[in-house]
Coordinates of C-alpha atoms and ligand atoms in Angstrom, one line a residue:
X1 CA -3.2 -14.1 -8.7
X2 CA -3.3 -16.9 -6.3
X3 CA -6.6 -18.8 -6.7
X4 CA -8.4 -19.9 -3.5
X5 CA -10.4 -23.1 -3.5
X6 CA -12.5 -24.8 -0.8
X7 CA -13.0 -28.4 0.0
X8 CA -15.0 -30.3 2.6
X9 CA -12.4 -32.9 3.4
X10 CA -8.8 -33.6 2.5
X11 CA -9.7 -36.6 0.5
X12 CA -11.3 -34.3 -2.1
X13 CA -8.1 -32.2 -2.2
X14 CA -4.8 -33.8 -2.9
X15 CA -1.6 -31.7 -3.2
X16 CA 2.1 -32.1 -2.7
X17 CA 2.1 -29.7 0.2
X18 CA -0.2 -29.9 3.2
X19 CA -0.4 -27.5 6.1
X20 CA -1.6 -28.5 9.6
X21 CA -1.9 -26.4 12.6
X22 CA -0.2 -26.8 16.0
X23 CA -1.0 -24.8 19.2
X24 CA 1.6 -23.6 21.7
X25 CA 2.9 -26.4 23.8
X26 CA 2.7 -28.8 20.9
X27 CA -1.1 -29.3 20.9
X28 CA -2.0 -30.9 17.5
X29 CA -5.0 -30.1 15.4
X30 CA -7.2 -32.9 14.3
X31 CA -5.4 -33.3 11.0
X32 CA -2.0 -33.2 12.6
X33 CA -3.2 -35.9 15.2
X34 CA -4.4 -38.1 12.4
X35 CA -1.1 -37.8 10.5
X36 CA 0.8 -38.5 13.6
X37 CA -1.0 -41.7 14.1
X38 CA -0.8 -42.7 10.4
X39 CA 2.9 -42.0 10.3
X40 CA 3.5 -44.0 13.3
X41 CA 4.5 -40.9 15.4
X42 CA 6.7 -39.2 12.9
X43 CA 5.0 -35.9 13.4
X44 CA 5.7 -35.9 17.1
X45 CA 9.3 -37.0 16.5
X46 CA 10.0 -34.3 13.9
X47 CA 8.7 -31.7 16.3
X48 CA 10.9 -32.9 19.0
X49 CA 13.9 -33.1 16.8
X50 CA 13.4 -29.5 15.6
X51 CA 12.3 -28.2 19.0
X52 CA 9.1 -27.0 17.4
X53 CA 6.6 -26.1 20.1
X54 CA 3.8 -24.5 18.0
X55 CA 5.1 -20.9 18.7
X56 CA 3.0 -18.3 16.9
X57 CA 4.1 -17.7 13.3
X58 CA 6.6 -20.5 13.2
X59 CA 6.7 -23.3 10.5
X60 CA 8.1 -26.7 10.6
X61 CA 8.5 -28.6 7.3
X62 CA 8.5 -32.4 7.3
X63 CA 9.5 -33.9 4.1
X64 CA 7.8 -37.2 2.7
X65 CA 6.2 -38.3 6.0
X66 CA 4.6 -41.8 6.1
X67 CA 0.9 -42.0 6.0
X68 CA 0.1 -39.3 3.4
X69 CA 0.6 -38.7 -0.3
X70 CA 1.9 -35.1 0.4
X71 CA 5.6 -34.7 -0.4
X72 CA 5.8 -32.1 2.3
X73 CA 3.9 -31.2 5.3
X74 CA 4.1 -27.9 7.0
X75 CA 3.2 -27.5 10.6
X76 CA 2.1 -24.1 11.5
X77 CA 2.4 -22.6 15.0
X78 CA -0.7 -20.9 16.4
X79 CA 0.8 -19.9 19.7
X80 CA -2.1 -19.8 22.2
X81 CA -5.1 -20.9 20.0
X82 CA -7.6 -18.9 21.9
X83 CA -5.5 -15.8 21.1
X84 CA -5.1 -16.7 17.4
X85 CA -6.8 -13.9 15.3
X86 CA -7.0 -12.8 11.7
X87 CA -3.5 -11.4 11.9
X88 CA -2.1 -14.7 13.2
X89 CA -3.5 -16.6 10.3
X90 CA -2.6 -13.9 7.8
X91 CA 1.1 -14.0 8.9
X92 CA 1.1 -17.8 8.7
X93 CA -0.3 -17.7 5.1
X94 CA 2.4 -15.3 4.3
X95 CA 5.1 -17.4 5.8
X96 CA 3.8 -20.5 4.0
X97 CA 3.9 -18.6 0.7
X98 CA 7.4 -17.4 1.2
X99 CA 8.5 -21.1 1.9
X100 CA 6.6 -22.7 -1.0
X101 CA 6.5 -20.1 -3.7
X102 CA 9.2 -21.7 -5.9
X103 CA 8.6 -25.2 -4.8
X104 CA 4.9 -26.2 -5.0
X105 CA 2.0 -25.4 -7.3
X106 CA -0.7 -25.8 -4.6
X107 CA -1.0 -25.8 -0.8
X108 CA -3.8 -27.6 1.1
X109 CA -4.4 -26.1 4.4
X110 CA -6.5 -28.2 6.8
X111 CA -8.8 -26.2 9.2
X112 CA -10.8 -29.4 10.2
X113 CA -11.5 -29.6 13.9
X114 CA -9.9 -26.3 14.9
X115 CA -12.0 -24.2 17.0
X116 CA -11.8 -22.0 20.2
X117 CA -9.8 -19.4 18.3
X118 CA -10.0 -15.7 18.9
X119 CA -12.0 -15.6 15.6
X120 CA -14.3 -17.9 13.7
X121 CA -12.8 -20.6 11.5
X122 CA -14.2 -18.8 8.5
X123 CA -12.3 -15.6 9.4
X124 CA -9.1 -17.7 10.1
X125 CA -9.3 -19.6 6.8
X126 CA -10.0 -16.4 4.6
X127 CA -7.2 -14.5 6.2
X128 CA -4.8 -17.4 5.9
X129 CA -5.5 -17.4 2.1
X130 CA -5.3 -13.6 2.2
X131 CA -1.9 -13.6 3.7
X132 CA -0.6 -16.3 1.4
X133 CA -1.9 -14.4 -1.7
X134 CA -0.3 -11.2 -0.5
X135 CA 3.1 -12.6 0.1
X136 CA 2.9 -14.7 -3.1
X137 CA 3.3 -11.6 -5.4
X138 CA 6.3 -11.7 -7.6
X139 CA 7.6 -9.3 -10.3
X140 CA 9.6 -11.5 -12.8
X141 CA 8.6 -9.9 -16.1
X142 CA 12.2 -8.5 -16.9
X143 CA 14.0 -11.6 -15.8
X144 CA 14.4 -13.8 -18.8
X145 CA 17.1 -16.2 -17.5
X146 CA 15.4 -17.6 -14.4
X147 CA 16.2 -21.1 -13.7
X148 CA 13.3 -23.5 -13.0
X149 CA 14.0 -23.6 -9.3
X150 CA 13.8 -19.8 -9.1
X151 CA 10.4 -19.5 -10.8
X152 CA 7.3 -18.7 -8.9
X153 CA 5.0 -21.8 -9.0
X154 CA 2.5 -21.5 -6.2
X155 CA -0.8 -20.7 -7.8
X156 CA -3.5 -22.2 -5.6
X157 CA -4.4 -22.6 -2.0
X158 CA -7.2 -24.9 -1.0
X159 CA -8.9 -24.5 2.4
X160 CA -10.2 -27.7 3.9
X161 CA -12.9 -27.8 6.5
X162 CA -13.6 -24.1 6.5
X163 CA -17.3 -23.2 6.9
X164 CA -19.2 -21.8 3.8
X165 CA -19.1 -18.3 5.3
X166 CA -15.3 -18.2 4.6
X167 CA -16.0 -18.0 0.9
X168 CA -17.6 -14.5 0.6
X169 CA -15.1 -13.2 3.1
X170 CA -12.2 -14.7 1.0
X171 CA -13.7 -13.3 -2.2
X172 CA -13.8 -9.8 -0.7
X173 CA -10.1 -10.1 0.6
X174 CA -9.0 -11.3 -2.9
X175 CA -10.2 -8.0 -4.4
X176 CA -8.2 -6.1 -1.7
X177 CA -5.2 -8.3 -2.6
X178 CA -5.7 -7.3 -6.2
X179 CA -5.5 -3.7 -5.3
X180 CA -2.3 -4.2 -3.2
X181 CA -0.8 -6.1 -6.1
X182 CA -1.6 -3.4 -8.6
X183 CA 0.0 -0.7 -6.4
X184 CA 3.1 -2.9 -6.1
X185 CA 3.2 -3.3 -9.8
X186 CA 3.1 0.4 -10.5
X187 CA 5.6 1.1 -7.8
X188 CA 8.1 -1.6 -8.9
X189 CA 8.1 -0.7 -12.6
X190 CA 11.0 1.6 -13.6
X191 CA 10.8 5.1 -14.6
X192 CA 11.3 4.5 -18.3
X193 CA 8.1 2.4 -18.3
X194 CA 6.0 4.3 -15.8
X195 CA 5.8 8.0 -16.5
X196 CA 2.7 10.3 -16.4
X197 CA 1.0 9.2 -19.5
X198 CA 1.9 5.5 -19.2
X199 CA 0.7 5.5 -15.6
X200 CA -2.6 6.9 -16.8
X201 CA -2.9 4.2 -19.6
X202 CA -2.0 1.4 -17.2
X203 CA -4.5 2.6 -14.6
X204 CA -7.3 3.3 -17.0
X205 CA -7.1 -0.2 -18.4
X206 CA -7.3 -1.7 -15.0
X207 CA -10.0 0.5 -13.3
X208 CA -12.6 1.4 -16.1
X209 CA -13.7 -2.3 -16.3
X210 CA -14.4 -2.1 -12.6
X211 CA -16.9 0.6 -13.0
X212 CA -14.5 3.5 -12.2
X213 CA -15.0 6.8 -14.0
X214 CA -11.7 8.3 -15.2
X215 CA -10.9 11.9 -15.9
X216 CA -7.5 13.0 -17.1
X217 CA -6.2 16.6 -17.3
X218 CA -3.2 17.1 -19.7
X219 CA -0.7 20.0 -19.5
X220 CA -2.7 22.4 -21.5
X221 CA -5.9 21.9 -19.4
X222 CA -3.7 22.2 -16.3
X223 CA -2.2 25.5 -17.6
X224 CA -5.7 26.8 -18.2
X225 CA -6.7 26.0 -14.6
X226 CA -3.6 27.8 -13.4
X227 CA -1.8 24.8 -11.9
X228 CA 1.6 26.7 -12.0
X229 CA 3.0 24.8 -9.0
X230 CA 2.6 21.4 -10.4
X231 CA 3.5 22.4 -14.0
X232 CA 6.7 24.0 -12.7
X233 CA 7.9 20.7 -11.5
X234 CA 7.3 19.0 -14.8
X235 CA 8.7 21.6 -17.1
X236 CA 12.1 20.0 -17.2
X237 CA 10.9 16.8 -18.4
X238 CA 10.0 15.6 -22.0
X239 CA 7.2 13.6 -20.4
X240 CA 4.3 16.1 -19.7
X241 CA 2.4 16.0 -16.4
X242 CA -1.0 14.6 -16.0
X243 CA -3.7 14.8 -13.4
X244 CA -5.7 11.5 -13.2
X245 CA -8.9 11.5 -11.3
X246 CA -10.9 8.3 -10.6
X247 CA -14.4 8.1 -9.1
X248 CA -16.0 5.2 -7.6
X249 CA -19.6 5.6 -6.5
X250 CA -21.1 2.6 -4.8
X251 CA -23.7 4.6 -2.9
X252 CA -26.4 4.8 -5.7
X253 CA -26.5 8.5 -5.0
X254 CA -24.7 10.7 -7.6
X255 CA -24.1 13.5 -5.1
X256 CA -23.1 11.5 -2.0
X257 CA -20.4 13.5 0.0
X258 CA -17.1 11.8 -1.2
X259 CA -14.0 10.8 0.5
X260 CA -11.1 12.3 -1.5
X261 CA -7.7 10.5 -1.8
X262 CA -4.7 12.3 -3.4
X263 CA -1.5 10.7 -4.3
X264 CA 2.0 12.1 -5.1
X265 CA 2.9 10.6 -8.4
X266 CA 6.4 11.8 -9.2
X267 CA 7.3 9.0 -11.7
X268 CA 10.9 9.8 -11.2
X269 CA 12.5 12.3 -8.9
X270 CA 16.1 13.3 -9.8
X271 CA 15.7 16.3 -7.6
X272 CA 15.7 18.6 -10.7
X273 CA 18.3 21.4 -10.8
X274 CA 18.7 20.7 -7.1
X275 CA 20.0 17.3 -8.4
X276 CA 20.2 14.4 -5.9
X277 CA 23.4 12.5 -5.4
X278 CA 24.0 9.5 -7.6
X279 CA 24.0 6.6 -5.2
X280 CA 20.6 5.3 -4.5
X281 CA 18.8 7.6 -7.0
X282 CA 17.3 4.6 -8.6
X283 CA 15.0 4.5 -5.6
X284 CA 13.3 7.5 -6.8
X285 CA 11.3 5.3 -9.3
X286 CA 9.0 4.7 -6.4
X287 CA 8.4 8.4 -5.8
X288 CA 5.0 7.8 -7.3
X289 CA 4.2 5.5 -4.3
X290 CA 1.3 7.7 -3.2
X291 CA -0.3 7.6 -6.6
X292 CA 0.2 3.9 -6.7
X293 CA -1.4 3.5 -3.3
X294 CA -4.4 5.6 -4.4
X295 CA -4.8 3.5 -7.7
X296 CA -4.6 0.3 -5.7
X297 CA -7.1 1.6 -3.2
X298 CA -9.6 2.5 -6.0
X299 CA -9.0 -1.1 -7.4
X300 CA -9.7 -2.7 -4.1
X301 CA -12.8 -0.5 -3.3
X302 CA -14.5 -0.9 -6.7
X303 CA -13.5 -4.6 -6.9
X304 CA -15.4 -5.3 -3.7
X305 CA -18.1 -2.8 -4.5
X306 CA -17.8 -0.7 -1.5
X307 CA -20.9 1.3 -0.6
X308 CA -19.1 4.6 -0.6
X309 CA -18.2 7.4 -3.0
X310 CA -14.5 7.8 -3.2
X311 CA -12.4 10.1 -5.4
X312 CA -8.8 9.2 -6.2
X313 CA -6.6 11.8 -7.6
X314 CA -3.0 11.2 -8.8
X315 CA -0.6 14.1 -9.5
X316 CA 1.8 12.7 -12.1
X317 CA 5.0 14.4 -13.1
X318 CA 8.6 13.7 -13.7
X319 CA 11.2 15.9 -12.0
X320 CA 14.1 16.4 -14.3
X321 CA 17.1 18.7 -14.6
X322 CA 17.1 20.4 -18.1
X323 CA 17.5 23.7 -19.9
X324 CA 13.8 24.3 -19.3
X325 CA 13.8 23.1 -15.8
X326 CA 12.7 25.5 -12.9
X327 CA 15.4 27.2 -11.0
X328 CA 16.0 27.4 -7.3
X329 CA 14.5 30.9 -6.4
X330 CA 11.8 30.7 -9.0
X331 CA 8.4 32.0 -7.9
X332 CA 5.3 30.1 -9.0
X333 CA 1.7 30.6 -8.6
X334 CA -0.5 27.7 -7.5
X335 CA -4.1 27.0 -8.7
X336 CA -5.3 28.3 -5.3
X337 CA -3.6 31.7 -6.1
X338 CA -1.1 31.4 -3.5
X339 CA 2.5 32.1 -4.5
X340 CA 5.5 29.9 -3.8
X341 CA 9.2 30.6 -3.8
X342 CA 10.9 27.4 -5.0
X343 CA 14.1 27.3 -3.0
X344 CA 14.9 23.7 -3.7
X345 CA 13.6 21.9 -6.8
X346 CA 13.9 18.6 -4.9
X347 CA 11.1 19.5 -2.5
X348 CA 8.7 19.0 -5.4
X349 CA 6.2 16.7 -3.9
X350 CA 4.4 19.5 -2.1
X351 CA 4.4 21.4 -5.3
X352 CA 2.6 18.7 -7.1
X353 CA 0.1 17.9 -4.3
X354 CA -1.1 21.5 -3.7
X355 CA -2.6 21.9 -7.1
X356 CA -4.3 18.5 -6.9
X357 CA -5.7 19.3 -3.5
X358 CA -7.2 22.6 -4.8
X359 CA -8.6 21.0 -7.9
X360 CA -10.2 18.2 -5.8
X361 CA -11.8 20.4 -3.3
X362 CA -13.2 22.7 -6.0
X363 CA -14.4 19.8 -8.1
X364 CA -15.8 17.3 -5.6
X365 CA -16.4 19.3 -2.3
X366 CA -15.1 16.5 -0.1
X367 CA -15.5 16.7 3.8
X368 CA -12.6 14.4 4.3
X369 CA -9.4 14.5 2.3
X370 CA -6.3 12.2 2.7
X371 CA -3.0 12.5 0.8
X372 CA -0.4 9.9 0.3
X373 CA 3.1 10.9 -0.5
X374 CA 6.7 9.7 -0.4
X375 CA 7.2 13.3 0.7
X376 CA 10.4 13.4 2.9
X377 CA 13.5 11.5 3.6
X378 CA 13.2 12.9 7.1
X379 CA 10.2 10.6 7.8
X380 CA 12.4 7.6 7.2
X381 CA 14.8 9.2 9.8
X382 CA 12.0 9.5 12.3
X383 CA 10.1 6.2 11.8
X384 CA 12.3 3.9 9.7
X385 CA 10.2 1.8 7.4
X386 CA 7.8 0.5 10.0
X387 CA 5.2 3.2 10.3
X388 CA 3.9 5.9 8.0
X389 CA 3.7 9.4 9.5
X390 CA 0.4 11.1 9.8
X391 CA -0.2 14.8 10.0
X392 CA -3.9 15.7 10.6
X393 CA -6.0 18.7 11.5
X394 CA -8.5 16.3 13.1
X395 CA -8.1 14.1 16.2
X396 CA -11.1 12.1 15.1
X397 CA -9.7 11.4 11.7
X398 CA -6.4 10.4 13.2
X399 CA -8.1 8.0 15.6
X400 CA -9.9 6.3 12.6
X401 CA -6.6 5.9 10.7
X402 CA -4.8 4.5 13.8
X403 CA -7.5 1.9 14.4
X404 CA -7.7 0.9 10.8
X405 CA -3.9 0.7 10.6
X406 CA -3.6 -1.5 13.7
X407 CA -6.4 -3.8 12.4
X408 CA -4.6 -4.6 9.2
X409 CA -1.0 -4.0 10.1
X410 CA -0.4 -1.0 7.9
X411 CA 0.8 1.0 10.9
X412 CA 0.7 4.9 11.3
X413 CA 2.1 7.2 13.8
X414 CA 0.9 10.6 14.4
X415 CA 3.3 13.6 14.0
X416 CA 2.9 17.2 15.1
X417 CA 1.3 20.0 13.1
X418 CA 0.8 23.6 14.1
X419 CA -2.4 25.6 13.4
X420 CA -2.0 27.9 10.5
X421 CA 0.2 30.8 11.7
X422 CA 1.6 28.6 14.5
X423 CA 5.4 28.1 15.2
X424 CA 5.9 25.2 12.6
X425 CA 3.8 27.0 10.0
X426 CA 5.9 30.2 10.2
X427 CA 9.0 28.2 9.3
X428 CA 7.9 28.3 5.6
X429 CA 7.1 31.9 5.5
X430 CA 9.0 33.6 2.5
X431 CA 10.4 37.1 2.1
X432 CA 9.4 37.3 -1.5
X433 CA 6.2 35.1 -1.9
X434 CA 3.4 33.7 0.3
X435 CA 5.6 30.8 1.2
X436 CA 8.7 28.8 0.4
X437 CA 8.8 25.2 -0.5
X438 CA 11.7 24.5 2.0
X439 CA 12.1 24.8 5.7
X440 CA 15.3 24.4 7.7
X441 CA 16.7 20.8 7.9
X442 CA 15.2 20.4 11.4
X443 CA 11.6 19.0 11.3
X444 CA 11.6 18.5 7.5
X445 CA 8.6 16.3 7.4
X446 CA 6.6 18.7 9.6
X447 CA 7.3 21.8 7.5
X448 CA 6.3 19.7 4.4
X449 CA 3.0 18.9 6.1
X450 CA 2.5 22.6 7.1
X451 CA 3.0 23.5 3.5
X452 CA 0.2 21.2 2.4
X453 CA -2.1 22.4 5.2
X454 CA -2.1 25.9 3.7
X455 CA -4.1 24.3 0.9
X456 CA -6.8 22.7 2.9
X457 CA -10.2 24.4 2.7
X458 CA -12.0 25.6 5.8
X459 CA -14.0 22.8 7.4
X460 CA -12.2 20.0 5.5
X461 CA -11.0 17.1 7.7
X462 CA -7.5 16.3 6.4
X463 CA -4.7 13.9 6.9
X464 CA -1.3 13.8 5.1
X465 CA 0.3 10.4 5.2
X466 CA 4.0 10.5 4.6
X467 CA 4.8 7.0 3.2
X468 CA 8.4 7.6 2.1
X469 CA 9.5 4.8 4.4
X470 CA 6.5 2.5 4.5
X471 CA 6.0 2.1 0.7
X472 CA 9.4 0.2 0.2
X473 CA 11.1 -1.8 2.7
X474 CA 14.7 -3.1 2.5
X475 CA 13.8 -6.3 4.3
X476 CA 11.0 -8.9 3.7
X477 CA 8.0 -9.0 6.1
X478 CA 5.3 -11.6 6.7
X479 CA 3.1 -10.2 3.8
X480 CA 5.7 -8.8 1.4
X481 CA 9.1 -9.5 0.0
X482 CA 11.7 -6.8 0.2
X483 CA 10.8 -3.9 -2.1
X484 CA 7.2 -2.6 -2.7
X485 CA 4.9 -3.2 0.2
X486 CA 1.5 -1.9 -1.2
X487 CA 1.3 0.2 2.0
X488 CA -2.0 2.2 2.2
X489 CA -4.3 -0.1 0.3
X490 CA -5.4 -2.3 3.1
X491 CA -5.3 0.7 5.5
X492 CA -7.9 2.7 3.5
X493 CA -10.0 -0.3 2.6
X494 CA -10.4 -0.9 6.3
X495 CA -11.0 2.7 7.0
X496 CA -13.7 2.9 4.4
X497 CA -15.3 -0.3 5.6
X498 CA -15.4 0.9 9.2
X499 CA -16.3 4.6 8.7
X500 CA -17.4 5.5 5.2
X501 CA -19.9 2.7 4.2
X502 CA -23.5 2.0 5.0
Ligands
BES601 N1 11.0 12.0 -2.9 C1 11.7 12.6 -2.0 C2 11.6 12.2 -0.6 C3 12.1 10.7 -0.4 C4 13.4 10.5 0.0 C5 11.2 9.6 -0.6 C6 13.9 9.2 0.2 C7 11.7 8.4 -0.4 C8 13.0 8.1 0.0 C9 11.3 14.2 -1.9 O1 10.9 14.7 -3.0 C10 12.6 14.9 -1.6 O2 13.5 14.9 -2.3 N2 12.5 15.5 -0.4 C11 13.6 16.1 0.1 C12 13.0 17.5 0.7 C13 14.1 18.4 1.0 C14 14.8 19.1 -0.2 C15 13.4 19.7 1.8 C16 14.3 15.4 1.2 O3 13.6 14.6 1.9 O4 15.5 15.4 1.3
MN602 MN1 12.5 15.4 -4.3
ZN603 ZN1 10.0 13.4 -4.4

């Protein structure tokens, strides 16, 4: 965790790295002006030499300038300051972390004398620290031979000149970052470390101290409940399936109508008997990204004591080929009673999710249910890694997700869905059972969503979020390195804050 400290003036905070803001056109903040004077114009000369004009999101590093004890000064471009919003500062915090991570232990960022922004200086400072904390996450536990210059050192950011109101806001955002980081940890761990039971153990140790109630169903209990669809996926693995349910209730009312979140937690997806090709199969360690997102969301919401009742359910299985694995053509009966012809054992996510959906609706009677799943490769073909695809039976719920996503830059794009019995729905009708788990190649993400919709109870507002692309990105972004993104945690934190609290 990156710690966040506050200081009234820069005298009370000394560090080797100092960050000062510059508006578009080279307009210097108070701190940058003072340093320019104290260094006999070195700041201005460096900006000129580097052609740095304060463009939004750009950084200029000046090493060992005169007039300060700081060994490096970062000038951070705001663009038009009157348009600089929370996102602008978050992205700059992220860029600063990427730059300094292996170099400095602390960054001092000077907000003194900055005003006329699109947001208050409190919001600006808190979100700067948030972006920095998010981007500063590393996963080095298995790297025993890191050289000193490769090790993460950045541990603290000090915000100078931010009003007191920045503190509670920053504390809240720190809890959200904790949730994002927990999701990324689960997603980055390999399949030999994170399997259904170890996922449960790791999550339980994290969430119970936060006041979250944990319920776990093992394979025997799942069999008793008739979860034949989920159990069929796990039957080829020596690691038995688990259903993990987490409940956070910050409403003070035990029977408050809950928001339900369901996550696909295939801890490794080989494809089963419909075995995937070898190259790239290692990516399937993050086929539990939906469950990771749900666990991270619960950490964020409980951490910041959200005034909402939220249920997080993770369907945890490993999909393996084996003498006992299910075969293409097998027919299984789901907890709902509906039967499924399993035409392809690699279309397993929907087989796991449907039993979790049925159990959750029966147990908690939610009015709104969201599921997160790395469900289809086809959604990556459609949207690349930039957006998650949303399939919803509710225009209102879609609108809320879209708004939350834009606000925190966890972007979502709506995809088509037919009514039950409609043209896309008919594509998964089976000749031997109620439905098949596979449609034609065309519209692969849509038929997967249609399958799930057959398990949504009457009157429940539902959205399926296919995060196969968004959960893991091949390139670094402002707030994450390449790899796990923690997608979904900030999205749902914002959704809950805007629509499910108070
Ligand atoms: N876990 C995969 C989807 C996936 C692919 C996630 C690539 C992330 C990256 C899912 O279980 C799967 O295998 N889906 C198949 C479905 C097909 C057999 C209908 C797919 O997308 O090819
Ligand atoms: Mn699969
Ligand atoms: Zn899968």
